[in-house]
PDB file of N, CA and C in Angstrom:
ATOM      1  N   MET T  17      48.144 -95.357  81.064  1.00 65.00           N
ATOM      2  CA  MET T  17      48.527 -94.361  82.095  1.00 65.00           C
ATOM      3  C   MET T  17      48.419 -93.430  81.691  1.00 65.00           C
ATOM      4  N   VAL T  18      48.424 -92.517  82.105  1.00 68.00           N
ATOM      5  CA  VAL T  18      48.364 -90.713  81.786  1.00 68.00           C
ATOM      6  C   VAL T  18      50.015 -90.691  81.674  1.00 68.00           C
ATOM      7  N   PRO T  19      50.763 -89.916  80.553  1.00 77.00           N
ATOM      8  CA  PRO T  19      52.073 -89.582  80.709  1.00 77.00           C
ATOM      9  C   PRO T  19      52.152 -88.070  81.953  1.00 77.00           C
ATOM     10  N   VAL T  20      53.299 -88.327  81.959  1.00 86.00           N
ATOM     11  CA  VAL T  20      53.702 -87.237  83.441  1.00 86.00           C
ATOM     12  C   VAL T  20      53.848 -85.868  82.489  1.00 86.00           C
ATOM     13  N   MET T  21      53.048 -84.806  82.589  1.00 89.00           N
ATOM     14  CA  MET T  21      53.081 -83.523  82.175  1.00 89.00           C
ATOM     15  C   MET T  21      54.306 -82.944  83.207  1.00 89.00           C
ATOM     16  N   ILE T  22      55.358 -82.400  82.533  1.00 92.00           N
ATOM     17  CA  ILE T  22      56.232 -81.732  83.223  1.00 92.00           C
ATOM     18  C   ILE T  22      56.219 -79.786  82.588  1.00 92.00           C
ATOM     19  N   ILE T  23      55.898 -79.114  83.776  1.00 93.00           N
ATOM     20  CA  ILE T  23      55.577 -77.566  83.365  1.00 93.00           C
ATOM     21  C   ILE T  23      57.092 -77.072  83.318  1.00 93.00           C
ATOM     22  N   ARG T  24      57.419 -76.629  82.452  1.00 92.00           N
ATOM     23  CA  ARG T  24      58.883 -75.906  82.271  1.00 92.00           C
ATOM     24  C   ARG T  24      58.869 -74.394  81.826  1.00 92.00           C
ATOM     25  N   GLN T  25      57.503 -73.895  81.793  1.00 92.00           N
ATOM     26  CA  GLN T  25      57.851 -72.701  81.709  1.00 92.00           C
ATOM     27  C   GLN T  25      56.339 -71.993  81.989  1.00 92.00           C
ATOM     28  N   PHE T  26      56.438 -70.738  83.315  1.00 92.00           N
ATOM     29  CA  PHE T  26      55.109 -70.446  83.071  1.00 92.00           C
ATOM     30  C   PHE T  26      55.039 -68.130  82.735  1.00 92.00           C
ATOM     31  N   ARG T  27      54.335 -68.221  82.335  1.00 94.00           N
ATOM     32  CA  ARG T  27      53.983 -66.885  81.736  1.00 94.00           C
ATOM     33  C   ARG T  27      52.764 -66.534  81.974  1.00 94.00           C
ATOM     34  N   PHE T  28      52.289 -65.057  82.405  1.00 96.00           N
ATOM     35  CA  PHE T  28      51.440 -64.700  82.769  1.00 96.00           C
ATOM     36  C   PHE T  28      50.812 -63.670  81.780  1.00 96.00           C
ATOM     37  N   ASP T  29      49.754 -63.323  81.106  1.00 96.00           N
ATOM     38  CA  ASP T  29      49.312 -62.647  80.237  1.00 96.00           C
ATOM     39  C   ASP T  29      48.209 -61.505  80.613  1.00 96.00           C
ATOM     40  N   ASP T  30      47.944 -60.534  80.381  1.00 96.00           N
ATOM     41  CA  ASP T  30      46.317 -59.848  81.249  1.00 96.00           C
ATOM     42  C   ASP T  30      46.547 -59.578  81.901  1.00 96.00           C
ATOM     43  N   LEU T  31      47.450 -59.540  82.643  1.00 96.00           N
ATOM     44  CA  LEU T  31      47.099 -59.078  84.317  1.00 96.00           C
ATOM     45  C   LEU T  31      46.451 -58.245  85.310  1.00 96.00           C
ATOM     46  N   ARG T  32      45.324 -58.773  85.813  1.00 96.00           N
ATOM     47  CA  ARG T  32      44.706 -57.411  86.330  1.00 96.00           C
ATOM     48  C   ARG T  32      44.172 -57.606  87.773  1.00 96.00           C
ATOM     49  N   PHE T  33      43.673 -56.471  88.600  1.00 97.00           N
ATOM     50  CA  PHE T  33      43.241 -56.518  89.719  1.00 97.00           C
ATOM     51  C   PHE T  33      42.018 -56.092  89.252  1.00 97.00           C
ATOM     52  N   SER T  34      40.919 -56.504  90.334  1.00 95.00           N
ATOM     53  CA  SER T  34      39.394 -56.436  90.229  1.00 95.00           C
ATOM     54  C   SER T  34      39.395 -56.320  91.674  1.00 95.00           C
ATOM     55  N   PRO T  35      39.252 -54.819  91.899  1.00 93.00           N
ATOM     56  CA  PRO T  35      38.946 -54.253  93.366  1.00 93.00           C
ATOM     57  C   PRO T  35      37.335 -54.373  93.730  1.00 93.00           C
ATOM     58  N   ASP T  36      36.157 -54.909  92.996  1.00 92.00           N
ATOM     59  CA  ASP T  36      35.327 -55.544  93.434  1.00 92.00           C
ATOM     60  C   ASP T  36      35.356 -56.891  94.238  1.00 92.00           C
ATOM     61  N   ALA T  37      36.164 -57.646  93.505  1.00 91.00           N
ATOM     62  CA  ALA T  37      36.075 -58.850  93.865  1.00 91.00           C
ATOM     63  C   ALA T  37      37.326 -59.358  95.020  1.00 91.00           C
ATOM     64  N   GLU T  38      37.947 -58.563  94.848  1.00 92.00           N
ATOM     65  CA  GLU T  38      39.505 -57.832  95.445  1.00 92.00           C
ATOM     66  C   GLU T  38      40.505 -59.555  95.373  1.00 92.00           C
ATOM     67  N   GLU T  39      40.444 -59.470  93.803  1.00 96.00           N
ATOM     68  CA  GLU T  39      41.523 -60.603  93.239  1.00 96.00           C
ATOM     69  C   GLU T  39      41.794 -60.643  92.206  1.00 96.00           C
ATOM     70  N   HIS T  40      43.287 -60.803  91.820  1.00 98.00           N
ATOM     71  CA  HIS T  40      43.980 -60.790  90.595  1.00 98.00           C
ATOM     72  C   HIS T  40      43.802 -61.899  89.298  1.00 98.00           C
ATOM     73  N   ARG T  41      43.505 -61.346  88.256  1.00 97.00           N
ATOM     74  CA  ARG T  41      42.829 -62.963  87.614  1.00 97.00           C
ATOM     75  C   ARG T  41      44.395 -62.228  86.381  1.00 97.00           C
ATOM     76  N   ALA T  42      44.785 -63.243  85.792  1.00 97.00           N
ATOM     77  CA  ALA T  42      45.680 -63.320  84.818  1.00 97.00           C
ATOM     78  C   ALA T  42      45.488 -64.531  83.773  1.00 97.00           C
ATOM     79  N   ILE T  43      45.804 -64.758  82.812  1.00 98.00           N
ATOM     80  CA  ILE T  43      45.998 -65.856  81.648  1.00 98.00           C
ATOM     81  C   ILE T  43      47.012 -66.512  81.855  1.00 98.00           C
ATOM     82  N   ALA T  44      47.124 -68.051  82.264  1.00 96.00           N
ATOM     83  CA  ALA T  44      48.676 -68.648  82.453  1.00 96.00           C
ATOM     84  C   ALA T  44      48.710 -69.512  81.214  1.00 96.00           C
ATOM     85  N   ILE T  45      50.017 -69.178  80.950  1.00 96.00           N
ATOM     86  CA  ILE T  45      50.487 -70.072  79.487  1.00 96.00           C
ATOM     87  C   ILE T  45      51.631 -70.715  80.168  1.00 96.00           C
ATOM     88  N   LEU T  46      51.342 -71.833  80.154  1.00 95.00           N
ATOM     89  CA  LEU T  46      52.065 -73.082  80.597  1.00 95.00           C
ATOM     90  C   LEU T  46      52.533 -73.891  79.397  1.00 95.00           C
ATOM     91  N   THR T  47      54.037 -73.727  79.174  1.00 94.00           N
ATOM     92  CA  THR T  47      55.105 -74.292  78.420  1.00 94.00           C
ATOM     93  C   THR T  47      55.278 -75.978  79.318  1.00 94.00           C
ATOM     94  N   THR T  48      54.805 -77.172  78.518  1.00 91.00           N
ATOM     95  CA  THR T  48      54.722 -78.243  78.886  1.00 91.00           C
ATOM     96  C   THR T  48      55.797 -79.283  77.720  1.00 91.00           C
ATOM     97  N   ASP T  49      56.335 -79.964  78.780  1.00 87.00           N
ATOM     98  CA  ASP T  49      57.338 -80.829  77.345  1.00 87.00           C
ATOM     99  C   ASP T  49      56.022 -81.558  76.611  1.00 87.00           C
ATOM    100  N   ILE T  50      54.888 -81.617  76.611  1.00 83.00           N
ATOM    101  CA  ILE T  50      54.021 -82.307  75.481  1.00 83.00           C
ATOM    102  C   ILE T  50      52.909 -81.413  74.452  1.00 83.00           C
ATOM    103  N   SER T  51      52.996 -79.949  75.506  1.00 88.00           N
ATOM    104  CA  SER T  51      51.710 -79.048  75.115  1.00 88.00           C
ATOM    105  C   SER T  51      52.060 -77.792  75.236  1.00 88.00           C
ATOM    106  N   THR T  52      51.308 -76.751  75.373  1.00 95.00           N
ATOM    107  CA  THR T  52      51.260 -75.518  75.862  1.00 95.00           C
ATOM    108  C   THR T  52      49.850 -75.308  76.226  1.00 95.00           C
ATOM    109  N   LEU T  53      49.510 -74.705  77.220  1.00 93.00           N
ATOM    110  CA  LEU T  53      48.199 -74.444  78.093  1.00 93.00           C
ATOM    111  C   LEU T  53      47.809 -73.399  78.267  1.00 93.00           C
ATOM    112  N   CYS T  54      46.865 -72.976  78.126  1.00 97.00           N
ATOM    113  CA  CYS T  54      46.318 -71.392  78.399  1.00 97.00           C
ATOM    114  C   CYS T  54      45.261 -71.820  79.532  1.00 97.00           C
ATOM    115  N   LEU T  55      45.330 -71.016  80.697  1.00 97.00           N
ATOM    116  CA  LEU T  55      44.175 -71.248  81.588  1.00 97.00           C
ATOM    117  C   LEU T  55      43.927 -69.722  81.943  1.00 97.00           C
ATOM    118  N   MET T  56      42.678 -69.423  82.466  1.00 98.00           N
ATOM    119  CA  MET T  56      42.249 -68.107  83.483  1.00 98.00           C
ATOM    120  C   MET T  56      42.540 -68.727  84.597  1.00 98.00           C
ATOM    121  N   THR T  57      43.692 -67.787  85.703  1.00 97.00           N
ATOM    122  CA  THR T  57      43.852 -68.104  86.878  1.00 97.00           C
ATOM    123  C   THR T  57      43.451 -67.146  87.713  1.00 97.00           C
ATOM    124  N   LYS T  58      43.119 -66.883  89.096  1.00 97.00           N
ATOM    125  CA  LYS T  58      43.020 -66.105  89.881  1.00 97.00           C
ATOM    126  C   LYS T  58      43.421 -66.077  91.213  1.00 97.00           C
ATOM    127  N   ALA T  59      43.648 -65.026  91.887  1.00 97.00           N
ATOM    128  CA  ALA T  59      44.682 -65.408  93.021  1.00 97.00           C
ATOM    129  C   ALA T  59      43.608 -64.347  94.257  1.00 97.00           C
ATOM    130  N   LYS T  60      43.061 -64.422  95.247  1.00 96.00           N
ATOM    131  CA  LYS T  60      42.794 -63.466  96.052  1.00 96.00           C
ATOM    132  C   LYS T  60      43.885 -62.864  97.145  1.00 96.00           C
ATOM    133  N   LEU T  61      44.648 -61.566  96.572  1.00 95.00           N
ATOM    134  CA  LEU T  61      45.626 -61.202  97.724  1.00 95.00           C
ATOM    135  C   LEU T  61      44.999 -59.575  97.336  1.00 95.00           C
ATOM    136  N   GLN T  62      46.022 -58.904  98.565  1.00 93.00           N
ATOM    137  CA  GLN T  62      45.630 -57.767  98.102  1.00 93.00           C
ATOM    138  C   GLN T  62      46.532 -57.083  96.926  1.00 93.00           C
ATOM    139  N   SER T  63      45.860 -55.879  96.771  1.00 93.00           N
ATOM    140  CA  SER T  63      46.486 -55.130  95.172  1.00 93.00           C
ATOM    141  C   SER T  63      47.948 -54.891  95.424  1.00 93.00           C
ATOM    142  N   ASP T  64      48.619 -54.658  96.288  1.00 93.00           N
ATOM    143  CA  ASP T  64      49.996 -54.679  96.350  1.00 93.00           C
ATOM    144  C   ASP T  64      50.951 -55.507  96.910  1.00 93.00           C
ATOM    145  N   VAL T  65      50.383 -56.926  96.443  1.00 95.00           N
ATOM    146  CA  VAL T  65      51.506 -57.988  96.855  1.00 95.00           C
ATOM    147  C   VAL T  65      52.463 -58.079  95.836  1.00 95.00           C
ATOM    148  N   PRO T  66      53.548 -58.552  96.669  1.00 95.00           N
ATOM    149  CA  PRO T  66      54.585 -58.741  95.794  1.00 95.00           C
ATOM    150  C   PRO T  66      54.816 -59.687  94.731  1.00 95.00           C
ATOM    151  N   PRO T  67      55.424 -59.102  93.691  1.00 93.00           N
ATOM    152  CA  PRO T  67      55.042 -59.953  92.378  1.00 93.00           C
ATOM    153  C   PRO T  67      55.386 -61.557  92.433  1.00 93.00           C
ATOM    154  N   ALA T  68      56.470 -61.745  93.224  1.00 91.00           N
ATOM    155  CA  ALA T  68      56.846 -63.466  93.323  1.00 91.00           C
ATOM    156  C   ALA T  68      55.721 -63.672  94.083  1.00 91.00           C
ATOM    157  N   SER T  69      54.949 -63.408  94.994  1.00 93.00           N
ATOM    158  CA  SER T  69      54.078 -64.027  95.997  1.00 93.00           C
ATOM    159  C   SER T  69      52.779 -63.974  94.764  1.00 93.00           C
ATOM    160  N   LEU T  70      52.404 -62.837  94.106  1.00 95.00           N
ATOM    161  CA  LEU T  70      51.419 -63.225  92.905  1.00 95.00           C
ATOM    162  C   LEU T  70      51.647 -64.157  92.155  1.00 95.00           C
ATOM    163  N   ALA T  71      52.853 -64.435  91.688  1.00 94.00           N
ATOM    164  CA  ALA T  71      53.100 -65.224  90.763  1.00 94.00           C
ATOM    165  C   ALA T  71      52.901 -67.092  91.535  1.00 94.00           C
ATOM    166  N   GLU T  72      53.239 -67.124  92.182  1.00 93.00           N
ATOM    167  CA  GLU T  72      53.356 -68.226  92.910  1.00 93.00           C
ATOM    168  C   GLU T  72      51.868 -68.523  93.454  1.00 93.00           C
ATOM    169  N   ALA T  73      51.023 -67.530  93.811  1.00 96.00           N
ATOM    170  CA  ALA T  73      49.455 -67.813  94.061  1.00 96.00           C
ATOM    171  C   ALA T  73      48.867 -67.882  92.635  1.00 96.00           C
ATOM    172  N   LEU T  74      49.161 -67.587  91.360  1.00 96.00           N
ATOM    173  CA  LEU T  74      47.961 -67.963  90.213  1.00 96.00           C
ATOM    174  C   LEU T  74      48.874 -69.062  89.885  1.00 96.00           C
ATOM    175  N   ALA T  75      50.146 -69.172  89.964  1.00 95.00           N
ATOM    176  CA  ALA T  75      50.412 -71.134  89.458  1.00 95.00           C
ATOM    177  C   ALA T  75      50.104 -71.822  90.296  1.00 95.00           C
ATOM    178  N   GLU T  76      49.669 -71.926  91.414  1.00 94.00           N
ATOM    179  CA  GLU T  76      49.018 -72.377  92.181  1.00 94.00           C
ATOM    180  C   GLU T  76      47.830 -72.807  91.828  1.00 94.00           C
ATOM    181  N   ASP T  77      46.943 -71.379  91.210  1.00 96.00           N
ATOM    182  CA  ASP T  77      45.784 -72.085  90.857  1.00 96.00           C
ATOM    183  C   ASP T  77      45.379 -72.415  89.347  1.00 96.00           C
ATOM    184  N   ALA T  78      46.586 -72.165  88.722  1.00 95.00           N
ATOM    185  CA  ALA T  78      46.818 -73.219  87.457  1.00 95.00           C
ATOM    186  C   ALA T  78      47.135 -74.782  87.977  1.00 95.00           C
ATOM    187  N   LEU T  79      48.033 -75.117  88.199  1.00 93.00           N
ATOM    188  CA  LEU T  79      48.335 -76.497  89.115  1.00 93.00           C
ATOM    189  C   LEU T  79      47.053 -77.081  89.687  1.00 93.00           C
ATOM    190  N   ARG T  80      46.169 -76.433  90.185  1.00 94.00           N
ATOM    191  CA  ARG T  80      44.912 -76.887  90.688  1.00 94.00           C
ATOM    192  C   ARG T  80      44.252 -77.357  89.394  1.00 94.00           C
ATOM    193  N   GLN T  81      43.814 -76.579  88.883  1.00 95.00           N
ATOM    194  CA  GLN T  81      43.065 -76.787  87.647  1.00 95.00           C
ATOM    195  C   GLN T  81      43.369 -77.725  86.775  1.00 95.00           C
ATOM    196  N   ILE T  82      45.141 -78.090  86.657  1.00 92.00           N
ATOM    197  CA  ILE T  82      45.130 -78.628  85.712  1.00 92.00           C
ATOM    198  C   ILE T  82      44.882 -80.270  86.261  1.00 92.00           C
ATOM    199  N   ARG T  83      45.299 -80.263  87.624  1.00 91.00           N
ATOM    200  CA  ARG T  83      45.147 -81.482  88.148  1.00 91.00           C
ATOM    201  C   ARG T  83      43.678 -81.800  88.651  1.00 91.00           C
ATOM    202  N   ARG T  84      42.775 -80.864  88.268  1.00 92.00           N
ATOM    203  CA  ARG T  84      41.622 -81.337  88.173  1.00 92.00           C
ATOM    204  C   ARG T  84      40.829 -81.854  86.718  1.00 92.00           C
ATOM    205  N   MET T  85      41.257 -81.869  85.633  1.00 90.00           N
ATOM    206  CA  MET T  85      41.409 -82.522  84.251  1.00 90.00           C
ATOM    207  C   MET T  85      41.532 -84.003  84.883  1.00 90.00           C
ATOM    208  N   PRO T  86      40.196 -84.382  84.116  1.00 89.00           N
ATOM    209  CA  PRO T  86      39.814 -85.661  84.002  1.00 89.00           C
ATOM    210  C   PRO T  86      41.464 -86.710  83.720  1.00 89.00           C
ATOM    211  N   GLU T  87      42.328 -86.498  83.190  1.00 85.00           N
ATOM    212  CA  GLU T  87      43.023 -87.607  82.325  1.00 85.00           C
ATOM    213  C   GLU T  87      44.120 -87.312  83.638  1.00 85.00           C
ATOM    214  N   TYR T  88      44.586 -85.911  84.537  1.00 85.00           N
ATOM    215  CA  TYR T  88      45.445 -86.023  85.543  1.00 85.00           C
ATOM    216  C   TYR T  88      44.905 -86.120  86.849  1.00 85.00           C
ATOM    217  N   ARG T  89      43.489 -86.648  87.436  1.00 84.00           N
ATOM    218  CA  ARG T  89      42.964 -86.595  88.651  1.00 84.00           C
ATOM    219  C   ARG T  89      43.277 -87.419  89.350  1.00 84.00           C
ATOM    220  N   ARG T  90      43.516 -88.350  88.888  1.00 84.00           N
ATOM    221  CA  ARG T  90      43.507 -89.969  89.522  1.00 84.00           C
ATOM    222  C   ARG T  90      44.990 -90.139  89.928  1.00 84.00           C
ATOM    223  N   GLN T  91      45.853 -89.111  89.343  1.00 83.00           N
ATOM    224  CA  GLN T  91      47.431 -89.441  89.509  1.00 83.00           C
ATOM    225  C   GLN T  91      48.221 -88.308  89.929  1.00 83.00           C
ATOM    226  N   ALA T  92      48.161 -88.541  91.318  1.00 70.00           N
ATOM    227  CA  ALA T  92      48.842 -87.162  92.238  1.00 70.00           C
ATOM    228  C   ALA T  92      49.931 -86.782  91.660  1.00 70.00           C
ATOM    229  N   ASP T  93      50.803 -87.520  91.098  1.00 81.00           N
ATOM    230  CA  ASP T  93      52.347 -87.122  90.757  1.00 81.00           C
ATOM    231  C   ASP T  93      52.474 -86.754  88.806  1.00 81.00           C
ATOM    232  N   ALA T  94      51.580 -86.778  88.561  1.00 87.00           N
ATOM    233  CA  ALA T  94      50.984 -86.741  87.303  1.00 87.00           C
ATOM    234  C   ALA T  94      51.136 -85.351  86.635  1.00 87.00           C
ATOM    235  N   VAL T  95      51.316 -84.125  87.470  1.00 90.00           N
ATOM    236  CA  VAL T  95      51.418 -82.832  86.700  1.00 90.00           C
ATOM    237  C   VAL T  95      52.882 -82.664  87.903  1.00 90.00           C
ATOM    238  N   GLN T  96      53.850 -82.118  87.086  1.00 89.00           N
ATOM    239  CA  GLN T  96      55.135 -81.348  88.057  1.00 89.00           C
ATOM    240  C   GLN T  96      55.755 -80.093  87.323  1.00 89.00           C
ATOM    241  N   VAL T  97      56.544 -79.925  88.326  1.00 91.00           N
ATOM    242  CA  VAL T  97      56.886 -78.365  87.384  1.00 91.00           C
ATOM    243  C   VAL T  97      58.703 -78.633  87.267  1.00 91.00           C
ATOM    244  N   ALA T  98      59.075 -78.437  86.550  1.00 90.00           N
ATOM    245  CA  ALA T  98      60.738 -78.781  86.313  1.00 90.00           C
ATOM    246  C   ALA T  98      61.167 -78.084  86.919  1.00 90.00           C
ATOM    247  N   GLU T  99      62.446 -78.733  87.465  1.00 89.00           N
ATOM    248  CA  GLU T  99      63.624 -78.250  88.521  1.00 89.00           C
ATOM    249  C   GLU T  99      64.186 -77.281  88.392  1.00 89.00           C
ATOM    250  N   ASP T 100      64.412 -76.902  86.907  1.00 88.00           N
ATOM    251  CA  ASP T 100      65.303 -75.488  86.802  1.00 88.00           C
ATOM    252  C   ASP T 100      63.826 -74.373  86.715  1.00 88.00           C
ATOM    253  N   ALA T 101      62.694 -74.321  87.275  1.00 85.00           N
ATOM    254  CA  ALA T 101      62.035 -73.529  87.025  1.00 85.00           C
ATOM    255  C   ALA T 101      62.078 -72.239  88.164  1.00 85.00           C
ATOM    256  N   PRO T 102      61.448 -71.116  87.745  1.00 81.00           N
ATOM    257  CA  PRO T 102      61.442 -70.172  88.881  1.00 81.00           C
ATOM    258  C   PRO T 102      61.605 -70.573  90.329  1.00 81.00           C
ATOM    259  N   LYS T 103      62.024 -69.972  91.193  1.00 80.00           N
ATOM    260  CA  LYS T 103      61.358 -70.475  92.365  1.00 80.00           C
ATOM    261  C   LYS T 103      60.280 -70.442  92.977  1.00 80.00           C
ATOM    262  N   GLU T 104      59.832 -69.409  92.948  1.00 79.00           N
ATOM    263  CA  GLU T 104      58.098 -69.107  92.810  1.00 79.00           C
ATOM    264  C   GLU T 104      57.467 -70.432  92.658  1.00 79.00           C
ATOM    265  N   PHE T 105      57.448 -70.352  91.274  1.00 82.00           N
ATOM    266  CA  PHE T 105      56.493 -71.927  90.413  1.00 82.00           C
ATOM    267  C   PHE T 105      57.116 -73.073  91.307  1.00 82.00           C
ATOM    268  N   GLN T 106      58.463 -73.408  92.037  1.00 80.00           N
ATOM    269  CA  GLN T 106      58.880 -74.885  92.584  1.00 80.00           C
ATOM    270  C   GLN T 106      57.778 -74.574  93.629  1.00 80.00           C
ATOM    271  N   ARG T 107      57.812 -73.225  94.568  1.00 81.00           N
ATOM    272  CA  ARG T 107      57.005 -73.839  95.511  1.00 81.00           C
ATOM    273  C   ARG T 107      55.437 -73.754  95.281  1.00 81.00           C
ATOM    274  N   ALA T 108      54.723 -73.501  94.395  1.00 79.00           N
ATOM    275  CA  ALA T 108      53.878 -73.833  93.740  1.00 79.00           C
ATOM    276  C   ALA T 108      53.678 -74.793  93.973  1.00 79.00           C
ATOM    277  N   SER T 109      54.505 -75.825  93.122  1.00 76.00           N
ATOM    278  CA  SER T 109      54.264 -77.518  92.888  1.00 76.00           C
ATOM    279  C   SER T 109      53.542 -78.076  93.987  1.00 76.00           C
TER     280      SER T 109
END
């Protein structure tokens, strides 16, 4: 049985907008109760999207990637966002 991963903090680094691809890209740094993960994330949104919406979309992509990892793909509830995380990350979960 895989332990539940609780994501306590999201941080984004090297945030960029690619006009050619019309998408935002960033490195997501996720602090969990068992480790720290760094993932390349992307979100197909307009360049002037509100920061909270962009954070939510990038967090959704990070969660999607984690849930596709072999150790988590068979357990839908094995990856969770902490209850005290900011609202935009709670919505992404």
